[in-house]
Coordinates of C-alpha atoms and ligand atoms in Angstrom, one line a residue:
M13 CA 9.8 17.5 -84.9
R14 CA 7.0 18.8 -82.2
K15 CA 5.5 14.7 -83.2
S16 CA 8.5 13.7 -81.1
F17 CA 8.2 16.4 -78.6
M18 CA 5.1 15.1 -77.8
L19 CA 5.9 11.6 -77.1
A20 CA 8.6 12.7 -74.6
L21 CA 5.7 14.8 -73.1
V22 CA 3.1 11.9 -73.4
F23 CA 6.0 9.8 -71.9
V24 CA 6.9 12.5 -68.5
L25 CA 3.1 12.4 -68.1
A26 CA 3.2 8.8 -67.8
L27 CA 6.1 8.9 -65.8
C28 CA 5.0 10.9 -63.5
C29 CA 1.7 9.2 -63.5
C30 CA 2.8 6.2 -62.4
A31 CA 5.0 7.7 -59.7
G32 CA 2.4 9.7 -58.1
A33 CA 0.0 6.4 -58.2
E34 CA 2.8 4.1 -56.5
E35 CA 4.7 6.2 -54.3
I36 CA 1.9 7.1 -51.7
K37 CA 1.7 10.1 -48.9
I38 CA 0.9 9.1 -45.8
G39 CA 0.1 12.0 -42.8
A40 CA -0.2 10.3 -39.6
C41 CA -1.2 12.1 -36.4
I42 CA -0.3 10.6 -33.4
Y43 CA -2.3 12.3 -30.1
R44 CA 0.7 12.4 -28.3
F45 CA 4.5 10.8 -29.3
N46 CA 4.9 10.3 -25.0
D47 CA 3.4 7.3 -25.2
A48 CA 4.2 4.1 -24.6
F49 CA 1.5 2.7 -25.9
M50 CA 2.1 4.8 -29.4
L51 CA 5.0 4.4 -29.8
R52 CA 4.5 0.5 -30.8
F53 CA 1.6 1.6 -32.7
R54 CA 3.8 3.8 -34.2
N55 CA 6.9 1.7 -34.4
A56 CA 4.3 -0.6 -36.8
M57 CA 3.2 1.6 -39.1
A58 CA 6.7 2.9 -39.7
D59 CA 7.6 -0.5 -41.1
E60 CA 5.0 -1.8 -42.5
S61 CA 5.0 1.6 -44.8
G62 CA 8.8 0.7 -45.6
K63 CA 7.4 -2.6 -46.8
L64 CA 4.2 -1.0 -48.9
G65 CA 6.7 1.5 -50.9
A66 CA 4.5 4.6 -49.0
V67 CA 5.8 7.2 -47.3
I68 CA 4.7 7.4 -44.1
E69 CA 5.3 11.0 -42.3
F70 CA 4.7 11.7 -38.7
A71 CA 3.5 15.1 -36.7
D72 CA 2.7 14.7 -32.4
G73 CA -0.3 16.9 -31.4
Q74 CA 1.1 16.9 -28.1
D75 CA -1.7 16.3 -26.5
D76 CA -3.5 19.1 -27.2
Q77 CA -6.6 19.4 -30.2
T78 CA -5.8 22.8 -32.0
T79 CA -1.9 21.5 -32.6
Q80 CA -3.8 18.3 -34.1
N81 CA -4.7 20.6 -36.7
E82 CA -2.9 22.8 -37.6
Q83 CA -0.9 19.5 -38.4
I84 CA -3.9 18.4 -40.3
D85 CA -3.6 21.7 -42.1
G86 CA 0.0 21.3 -43.3
F87 CA -0.7 17.6 -44.6
I88 CA -3.5 18.2 -46.9
S89 CA -1.9 21.2 -48.1
A90 CA 1.6 18.9 -48.8
G91 CA 0.0 17.3 -50.4
V92 CA -0.1 13.6 -48.9
N93 CA -2.6 11.1 -50.0
V94 CA -4.3 10.1 -47.2
L95 CA -4.5 10.9 -43.6
I96 CA -3.9 8.2 -40.6
V97 CA -5.4 9.8 -37.3
N98 CA -5.3 9.8 -33.0
P99 CA -7.4 12.6 -32.9
V100 CA -6.4 14.0 -29.8
D101 CA -10.3 14.6 -28.7
R102 CA -12.0 11.6 -30.0
M103 CA -15.4 14.3 -30.5
S104 CA -13.2 16.9 -32.5
S105 CA -12.9 14.0 -34.6
Q106 CA -15.4 15.8 -37.5
A107 CA -14.2 18.4 -37.8
I108 CA -11.1 15.8 -39.7
I109 CA -13.5 14.2 -41.1
D110 CA -15.4 17.2 -42.7
K111 CA -11.4 18.6 -43.7
A112 CA -10.6 15.0 -45.8
K113 CA -13.7 15.7 -47.6
A114 CA -13.3 19.0 -48.7
A115 CA -9.9 17.9 -50.2
N116 CA -10.4 14.3 -50.8
I117 CA -8.2 12.4 -49.3
P118 CA -9.4 9.0 -47.4
V119 CA -9.0 9.3 -43.4
V120 CA -8.2 6.3 -41.4
F121 CA -8.9 6.5 -37.8
I122 CA -6.9 4.8 -35.0
N123 CA -6.6 3.5 -31.9
R124 CA -9.5 7.0 -30.3
E125 CA -13.1 5.7 -31.5
P126 CA -15.1 8.2 -33.8
T127 CA -19.1 8.3 -33.7
A128 CA -20.4 5.7 -35.6
E129 CA -22.9 8.8 -37.1
M130 CA -19.3 11.1 -37.5
L131 CA -18.0 8.0 -40.1
A132 CA -21.5 7.5 -41.6
T133 CA -20.3 11.4 -43.3
Y134 CA -17.6 10.1 -45.6
D135 CA -17.9 7.3 -48.0
K136 CA -13.3 7.1 -47.0
A137 CA -13.7 7.2 -43.6
Y138 CA -13.3 3.9 -41.2
Y139 CA -11.2 3.2 -38.0
V140 CA -9.1 0.7 -36.6
G141 CA -9.0 -0.7 -33.3
A142 CA -10.1 -2.5 -30.4
K143 CA -12.7 -4.2 -28.9
A144 CA -12.4 -1.8 -25.7
E145 CA -15.0 -3.7 -24.1
E146 CA -13.4 -6.9 -24.1
S147 CA -9.9 -5.3 -23.0
G148 CA -12.6 -4.5 -20.0
T149 CA -13.8 -7.9 -19.4
F150 CA -10.2 -10.0 -20.0
S151 CA -8.8 -7.8 -17.0
G152 CA -12.0 -8.7 -14.8
E153 CA -11.7 -12.2 -15.6
L154 CA -8.0 -11.5 -14.1
V155 CA -8.9 -10.2 -11.2
A156 CA -12.3 -12.4 -10.6
D157 CA -10.0 -15.2 -10.9
Y158 CA -7.4 -14.7 -8.4
F159 CA -9.6 -13.7 -5.9
K160 CA -11.5 -17.1 -7.2
A161 CA -8.3 -19.1 -6.3
H162 CA -6.9 -17.1 -3.1
K163 CA -8.8 -16.8 -0.5
E164 CA -6.3 -15.5 1.4
S165 CA -7.1 -12.1 -1.2
D166 CA -10.6 -12.3 -0.1
K167 CA -8.0 -10.0 3.5
N168 CA -11.7 -8.8 5.8
N169 CA -13.3 -12.3 4.4
D170 CA -16.1 -10.8 2.9
G171 CA -16.8 -11.9 -0.4
K172 CA -16.5 -9.1 -2.3
L173 CA -13.3 -7.6 -3.8
Q174 CA -12.2 -4.1 -2.6
F175 CA -10.7 -2.9 -5.5
V176 CA -9.1 0.4 -6.4
L177 CA -9.5 1.6 -10.4
L178 CA -7.0 3.8 -12.2
R179 CA -8.4 5.4 -15.5
G180 CA -7.4 7.0 -18.4
Q181 CA -7.8 9.8 -20.2
N182 CA -11.8 11.7 -19.8
G183 CA -13.6 10.7 -22.5
H184 CA -11.5 8.4 -24.8
Q185 CA -14.2 4.8 -24.4
D186 CA -11.0 2.0 -23.7
M187 CA -11.4 4.6 -20.1
I188 CA -14.8 4.0 -19.9
L189 CA -15.4 0.7 -21.2
R190 CA -12.1 -0.5 -19.8
S191 CA -13.5 0.2 -16.2
R192 CA -17.5 -0.6 -16.6
Y193 CA -16.3 -4.1 -18.0
A194 CA -13.8 -4.8 -15.7
V195 CA -16.4 -4.2 -13.0
Q196 CA -19.2 -6.6 -15.3
A197 CA -16.3 -9.3 -15.7
V198 CA -16.4 -9.9 -11.5
R199 CA -19.5 -9.4 -10.9
D200 CA -20.5 -12.1 -13.7
A201 CA -17.9 -14.2 -11.5
G202 CA -20.8 -14.6 -9.0
I203 CA -18.2 -11.6 -6.8
E204 CA -19.6 -8.8 -5.5
P205 CA -17.0 -5.6 -6.4
A206 CA -17.5 -2.7 -3.8
E207 CA -15.1 -0.4 -4.8
V208 CA -12.7 1.5 -2.3
A209 CA -11.3 4.9 -4.7
N210 CA -11.0 5.4 -8.4
A211 CA -9.2 8.3 -9.4
I212 CA -8.0 9.8 -13.6
A213 CA -4.2 9.4 -13.9
N214 CA -4.2 9.7 -17.7
W215 CA -2.3 7.0 -19.7
D216 CA 0.3 8.0 -17.0
K217 CA 2.9 6.1 -15.2
L218 CA 3.8 8.8 -12.9
Q219 CA 0.5 10.1 -12.3
A220 CA -1.4 6.3 -11.1
M221 CA 2.2 6.3 -9.1
Q222 CA 1.2 9.9 -6.5
I223 CA -2.0 8.6 -6.3
M224 CA -1.6 5.5 -4.9
N225 CA -0.1 7.0 -2.8
A226 CA -2.5 8.8 -1.2
F227 CA -4.3 5.4 -2.0
L228 CA -2.7 4.1 -0.1
M229 CA -2.2 6.9 2.8
A230 CA -5.8 7.4 3.4
I231 CA -7.1 4.3 3.0
G232 CA -4.3 1.7 4.0
P233 CA -2.9 -1.0 1.9
E234 CA -4.3 -4.0 3.9
N235 CA -8.5 -2.6 2.1
I236 CA -7.6 -3.4 -0.7
E237 CA -7.8 -6.3 -2.2
A238 CA -6.9 -5.9 -6.2
V239 CA -6.0 -2.6 -8.7
I240 CA -7.8 -2.0 -11.8
A241 CA -5.7 -0.2 -14.3
N242 CA -6.9 0.4 -17.7
N243 CA -3.9 -0.1 -19.4
D244 CA -0.4 -1.5 -17.6
E245 CA 2.0 2.3 -17.6
M246 CA -0.9 3.1 -14.9
A247 CA -0.3 -0.4 -13.3
L248 CA 3.7 -0.5 -13.0
G249 CA 2.6 3.6 -11.3
A250 CA 0.9 1.8 -8.2
I251 CA 3.3 -1.3 -8.3
E252 CA 6.1 2.0 -7.9
A253 CA 3.6 2.7 -5.1
L254 CA 3.2 -0.6 -3.5
K255 CA 6.7 -1.5 -3.8
A256 CA 8.2 1.9 -1.6
N257 CA 4.9 0.1 1.1
D258 CA 7.0 -3.0 0.5
Y259 CA 4.0 -4.6 -1.4
N260 CA 4.9 -6.8 -4.4
K261 CA 8.3 -7.4 -2.9
G262 CA 7.7 -10.9 -3.4
D263 CA 6.2 -11.4 0.1
A264 CA 3.5 -13.1 -0.2
S265 CA 1.2 -11.8 2.9
M266 CA 2.5 -8.4 1.3
Y267 CA 1.0 -8.1 -2.3
I268 CA -2.2 -6.7 -3.8
P269 CA -3.2 -8.5 -7.9
V270 CA -2.9 -5.6 -10.2
V271 CA -4.4 -6.0 -13.6
G272 CA -3.3 -3.8 -16.6
V273 CA -3.7 -3.9 -20.2
D274 CA -1.5 -3.0 -23.6
A275 CA 1.3 -6.1 -22.4
N276 CA 3.9 -3.4 -22.9
A277 CA 7.6 -4.8 -23.0
S278 CA 8.5 -3.4 -19.6
A279 CA 4.9 -4.8 -18.2
L280 CA 5.9 -8.1 -19.7
E281 CA 9.1 -7.6 -17.7
A282 CA 7.0 -7.0 -14.9
M283 CA 4.9 -10.3 -14.4
R284 CA 7.4 -12.7 -15.4
N285 CA 8.8 -10.4 -11.9
G286 CA 5.7 -11.2 -10.2
E287 CA 4.3 -7.7 -9.7
L288 CA 2.0 -7.8 -12.3
L289 CA -0.3 -10.1 -12.1
G290 CA -1.6 -9.7 -15.6
T291 CA -2.0 -7.9 -18.7
V292 CA -4.2 -7.5 -21.9
L293 CA -2.4 -7.7 -25.7
N294 CA -3.9 -4.5 -26.9
D295 CA -1.8 -6.0 -30.6
A296 CA -0.4 -2.5 -31.9
D297 CA 1.5 -4.7 -34.4
N298 CA -1.6 -5.6 -36.4
Q299 CA -3.5 -2.1 -36.0
G300 CA -0.5 -0.6 -36.7
I301 CA -0.2 -2.9 -39.8
S302 CA -4.1 -3.1 -40.9
S303 CA -4.5 0.8 -40.7
V304 CA -1.7 1.5 -43.2
R305 CA -2.7 -1.2 -45.3
L306 CA -5.9 0.4 -45.7
A307 CA -4.7 3.8 -46.3
V308 CA -2.8 2.7 -49.1
A309 CA -6.1 0.3 -50.7
L310 CA -7.9 3.7 -50.0
A311 CA -5.3 6.4 -51.7
S312 CA -4.4 4.4 -54.2
G313 CA -8.4 3.5 -55.5
R314 CA -7.4 -0.5 -54.6
D315 CA -10.0 -2.4 -53.2
A316 CA -10.2 -2.2 -49.0
N317 CA -11.6 -6.1 -49.0
S318 CA -8.2 -6.6 -51.0
I319 CA -6.4 -6.2 -47.6
G320 CA -5.6 -9.3 -45.5
Y321 CA -7.8 -7.7 -42.6
K322 CA -11.9 -8.0 -42.5
I323 CA -13.2 -5.5 -42.7
T324 CA -17.1 -5.7 -41.1
D325 CA -20.5 -2.3 -41.7
G326 CA -17.9 -1.2 -44.1
K327 CA -16.1 0.9 -41.4
Y328 CA -14.4 -0.9 -39.5
I329 CA -11.9 -3.2 -38.6
W330 CA -10.8 -4.4 -35.4
I331 CA -8.3 -6.0 -34.1
P332 CA -8.7 -9.4 -31.0
Y333 CA -6.8 -8.4 -28.2
Q334 CA -5.5 -11.5 -26.0
K335 CA -5.6 -12.0 -22.1
I336 CA -1.9 -12.7 -20.5
T337 CA -1.2 -13.9 -17.7
R338 CA 1.9 -15.8 -16.2
G339 CA 3.5 -18.5 -17.7
D340 CA 2.0 -16.9 -21.0
R341 CA 4.7 -15.8 -22.4
Q342 CA 8.0 -16.5 -20.9
Ligands
GAL454 C1 -5.0 3.1 -25.1 C2 -3.8 2.5 -24.3 C3 -3.1 3.2 -23.5 C4 -3.0 4.5 -24.3 C5 -4.6 5.3 -25.2 C6 -4.2 6.2 -25.7 O1 -5.7 2.2 -26.1 O2 -4.0 1.5 -24.5 O3 -2.1 2.8 -23.5 O4 -2.2 4.5 -25.2 O5 -4.7 3.8 -25.6 O6 -4.8 6.6 -27.0
CA455 CA1 -13.2 -8.5 0.7

């Protein structure tokens, strides 16, 4: 009697352990749900979790670090096995790492890169993303190639490129490095870059549209030879403003080349329509899939090198960008 009870107990315990090991619970914190690129990222994460039989729950940080910190505490006390975090403020990542470490669960950062020093403080802290400088270089090359191929786009014939720069959120590596490397790529192509205006539009279409409207009024479209935006949403906002001024509507003499980054569906459509010169694929699918595979591997104690993505410096998965021009994708 007693023996069979013990056996049953062992059996039940074994079942619990097995179930525990197989059903990984992921707490995923997104800086803000209302972001076109992060929506693609989120969808890829959800799909991959489904395929791996993991349970993923998403929290919307609403662009507020305090809110996100509470969500992280909530996930930890609910007993998630691993965190995937897209920090609101990447400079707050240390506090997040400390929380994960105290709870002894792995944390995979995505899209907003903690410093190497922060990641080094915890052996179970990783980053999945893309090299911001690469996307900057590609977008600068798109503009430079166009400028060289279309002599008439040097409207004032001074050999320099008069451009407007629309920047993403302050402090984001993609805002800092895309801006710097885009301008550098123009210079490397042998064209002197001449910035006529720049502004932070926080990755946001509406803000970019308003800013571009103001720039068009103040500077005049005839004095702008290109618009370089740190992402597609801002590029699309700039295009709205241009169209309101009868630019980029098909008349070749009323055209300003605009480039973005992400290759969101709406940008690809604008590119097909001839409104957007080009963009850079920010590969949400591979970033989403690899972050979930890494999270599940770490949470189940499996080798992080077994997931089909290369781990660099023991901490990073880098997904390459791709330059997208009209004709690449139909
Ligand atoms: C960038 C992306 C932007 C925005 C931002 C959010 O990589 O290009 O569109 O989503 O991440 O952190
Ligand atoms: Ca010029």
